[in-house]
PDB file of C-alpha atoms in Angstrom:
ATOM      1  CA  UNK S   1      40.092 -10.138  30.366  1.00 47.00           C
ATOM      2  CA  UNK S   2      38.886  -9.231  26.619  1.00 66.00           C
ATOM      3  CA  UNK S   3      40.002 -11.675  24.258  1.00 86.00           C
ATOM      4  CA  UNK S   4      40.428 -11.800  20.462  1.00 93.00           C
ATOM      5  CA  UNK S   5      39.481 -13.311  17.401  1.00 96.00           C
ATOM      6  CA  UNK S   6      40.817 -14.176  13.731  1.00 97.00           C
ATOM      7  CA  UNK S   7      38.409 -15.007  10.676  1.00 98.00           C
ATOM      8  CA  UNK S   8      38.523 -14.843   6.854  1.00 98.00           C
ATOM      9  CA  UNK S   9      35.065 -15.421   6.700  1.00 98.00           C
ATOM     10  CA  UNK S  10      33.610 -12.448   4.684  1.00 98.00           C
ATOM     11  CA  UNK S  11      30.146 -12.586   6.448  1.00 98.00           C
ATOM     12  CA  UNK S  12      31.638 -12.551   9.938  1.00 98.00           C
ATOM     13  CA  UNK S  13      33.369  -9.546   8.842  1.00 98.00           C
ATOM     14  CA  UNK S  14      30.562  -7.345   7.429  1.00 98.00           C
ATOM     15  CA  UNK S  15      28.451  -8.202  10.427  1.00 98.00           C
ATOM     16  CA  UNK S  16      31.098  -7.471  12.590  1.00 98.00           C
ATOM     17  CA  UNK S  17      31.659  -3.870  10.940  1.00 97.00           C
ATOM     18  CA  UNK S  18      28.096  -3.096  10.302  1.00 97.00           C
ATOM     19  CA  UNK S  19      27.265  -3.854  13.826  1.00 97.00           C
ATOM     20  CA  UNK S  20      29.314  -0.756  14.538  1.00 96.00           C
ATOM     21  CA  UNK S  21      28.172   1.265  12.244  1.00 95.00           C
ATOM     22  CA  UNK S  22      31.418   0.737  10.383  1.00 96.00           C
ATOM     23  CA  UNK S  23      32.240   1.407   6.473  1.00 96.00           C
ATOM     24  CA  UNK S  24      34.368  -0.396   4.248  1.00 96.00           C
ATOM     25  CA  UNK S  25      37.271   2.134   3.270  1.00 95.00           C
ATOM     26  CA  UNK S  26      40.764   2.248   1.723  1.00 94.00           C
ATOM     27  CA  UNK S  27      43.439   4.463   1.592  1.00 92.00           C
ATOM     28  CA  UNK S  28      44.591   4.422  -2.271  1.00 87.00           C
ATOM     29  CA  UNK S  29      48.102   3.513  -2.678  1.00 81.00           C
ATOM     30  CA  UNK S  30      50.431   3.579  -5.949  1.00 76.00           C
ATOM     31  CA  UNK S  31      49.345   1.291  -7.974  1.00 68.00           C
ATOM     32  CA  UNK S  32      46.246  -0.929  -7.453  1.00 69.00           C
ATOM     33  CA  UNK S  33      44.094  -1.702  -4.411  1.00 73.00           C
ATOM     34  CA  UNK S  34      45.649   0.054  -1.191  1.00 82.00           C
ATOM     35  CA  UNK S  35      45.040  -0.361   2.636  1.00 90.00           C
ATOM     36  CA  UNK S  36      42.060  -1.603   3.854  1.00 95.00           C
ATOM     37  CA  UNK S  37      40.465   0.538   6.815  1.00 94.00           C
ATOM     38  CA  UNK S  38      37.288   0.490   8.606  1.00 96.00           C
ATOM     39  CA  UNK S  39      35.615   3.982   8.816  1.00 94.00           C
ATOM     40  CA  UNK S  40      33.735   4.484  12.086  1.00 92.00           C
ATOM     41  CA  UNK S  41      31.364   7.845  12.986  1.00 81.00           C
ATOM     42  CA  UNK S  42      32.667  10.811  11.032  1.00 81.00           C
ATOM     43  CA  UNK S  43      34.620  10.322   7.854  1.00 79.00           C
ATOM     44  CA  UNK S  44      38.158  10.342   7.272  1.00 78.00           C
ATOM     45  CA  UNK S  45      39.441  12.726   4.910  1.00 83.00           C
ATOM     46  CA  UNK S  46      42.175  10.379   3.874  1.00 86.00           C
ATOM     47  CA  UNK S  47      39.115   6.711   3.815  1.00 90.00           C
ATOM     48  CA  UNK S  48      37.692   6.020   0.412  1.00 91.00           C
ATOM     49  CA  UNK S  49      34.607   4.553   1.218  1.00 93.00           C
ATOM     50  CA  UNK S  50      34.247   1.493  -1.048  1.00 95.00           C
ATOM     51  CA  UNK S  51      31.778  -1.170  -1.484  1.00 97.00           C
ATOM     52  CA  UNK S  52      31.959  -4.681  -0.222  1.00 97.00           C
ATOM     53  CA  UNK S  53      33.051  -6.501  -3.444  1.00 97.00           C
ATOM     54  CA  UNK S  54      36.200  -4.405  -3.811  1.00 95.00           C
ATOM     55  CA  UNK S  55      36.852  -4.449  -0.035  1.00 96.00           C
ATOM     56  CA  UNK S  56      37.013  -8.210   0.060  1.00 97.00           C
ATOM     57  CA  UNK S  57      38.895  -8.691  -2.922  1.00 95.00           C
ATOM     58  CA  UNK S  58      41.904  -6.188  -1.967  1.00 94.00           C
ATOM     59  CA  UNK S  59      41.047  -8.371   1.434  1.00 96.00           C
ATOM     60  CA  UNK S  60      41.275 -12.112  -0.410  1.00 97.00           C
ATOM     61  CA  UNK S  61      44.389 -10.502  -2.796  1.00 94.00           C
ATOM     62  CA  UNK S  62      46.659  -9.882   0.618  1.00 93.00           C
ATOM     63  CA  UNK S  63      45.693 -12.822   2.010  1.00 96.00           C
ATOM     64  CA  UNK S  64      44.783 -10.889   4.904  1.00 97.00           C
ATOM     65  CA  UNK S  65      43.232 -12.619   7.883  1.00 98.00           C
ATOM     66  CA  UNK S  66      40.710  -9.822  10.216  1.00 98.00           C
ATOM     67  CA  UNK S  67      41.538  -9.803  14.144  1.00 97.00           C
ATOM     68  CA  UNK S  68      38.648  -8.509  15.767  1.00 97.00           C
ATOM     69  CA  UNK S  69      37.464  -8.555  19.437  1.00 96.00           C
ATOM     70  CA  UNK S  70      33.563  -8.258  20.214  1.00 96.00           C
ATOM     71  CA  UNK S  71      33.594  -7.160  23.717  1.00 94.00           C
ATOM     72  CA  UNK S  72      36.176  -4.931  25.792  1.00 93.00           C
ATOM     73  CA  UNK S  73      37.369  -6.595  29.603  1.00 91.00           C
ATOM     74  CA  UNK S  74      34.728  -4.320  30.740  1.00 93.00           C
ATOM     75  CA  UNK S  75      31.293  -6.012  28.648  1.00 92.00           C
ATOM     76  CA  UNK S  76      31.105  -3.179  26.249  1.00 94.00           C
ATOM     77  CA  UNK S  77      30.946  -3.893  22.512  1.00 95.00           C
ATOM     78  CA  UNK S  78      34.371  -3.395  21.091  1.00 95.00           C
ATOM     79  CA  UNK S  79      35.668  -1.710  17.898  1.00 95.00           C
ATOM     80  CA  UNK S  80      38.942  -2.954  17.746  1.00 95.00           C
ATOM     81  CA  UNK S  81      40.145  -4.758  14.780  1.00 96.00           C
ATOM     82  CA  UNK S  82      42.746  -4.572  12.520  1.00 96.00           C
ATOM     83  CA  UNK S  83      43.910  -6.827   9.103  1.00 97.00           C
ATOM     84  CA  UNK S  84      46.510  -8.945   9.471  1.00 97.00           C
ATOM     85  CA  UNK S  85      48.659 -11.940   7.406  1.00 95.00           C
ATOM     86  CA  UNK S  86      46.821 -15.008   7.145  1.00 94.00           C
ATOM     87  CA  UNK S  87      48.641 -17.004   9.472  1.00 84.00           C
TER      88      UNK S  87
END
């Protein structure tokens, strides 16, 4: 069984992404900031890649929390993750 995992810990996050060859994106919304996304392989028409600094701070802003999971139930390294309320 896969399990998964919660941080706020900006480091653990870009290692986490970058180990998957993921970018730091957003979707623009009205007004400012918008919703975070990771962009993995091919880029999404509707993903603004962004760097880092501006990624964490929409992140910090929402008091978002990451759940990630490093491994699927069969061993393989996982890409699911999503951004959540800090609980």
């Amino acid at each position: 069984m896969s399990s998964s995992d919660r941080t706020t810990d900006h480091k653990t996050i870009r290692a986490w992404v970058e180990a998957r060859k993921g970018r730091p994106s957003v979707i623009r919304t009205k007004g400012e900031g918008g919703l975070l996304r990771i962009d993995f392989g091919e880029k999404e028409e509707s993903f603004e890649e962004i760097e880092w600094d501006e990624f964490f701070q929409i992140f910090d802003e929402n008091k978002l929390e990451f759940l990630y999971q490093e491994e699927t139930k069969d061993g393989e390294m996982s890409r699911f993750a999503k951004f959540v309320e800090r609980s």
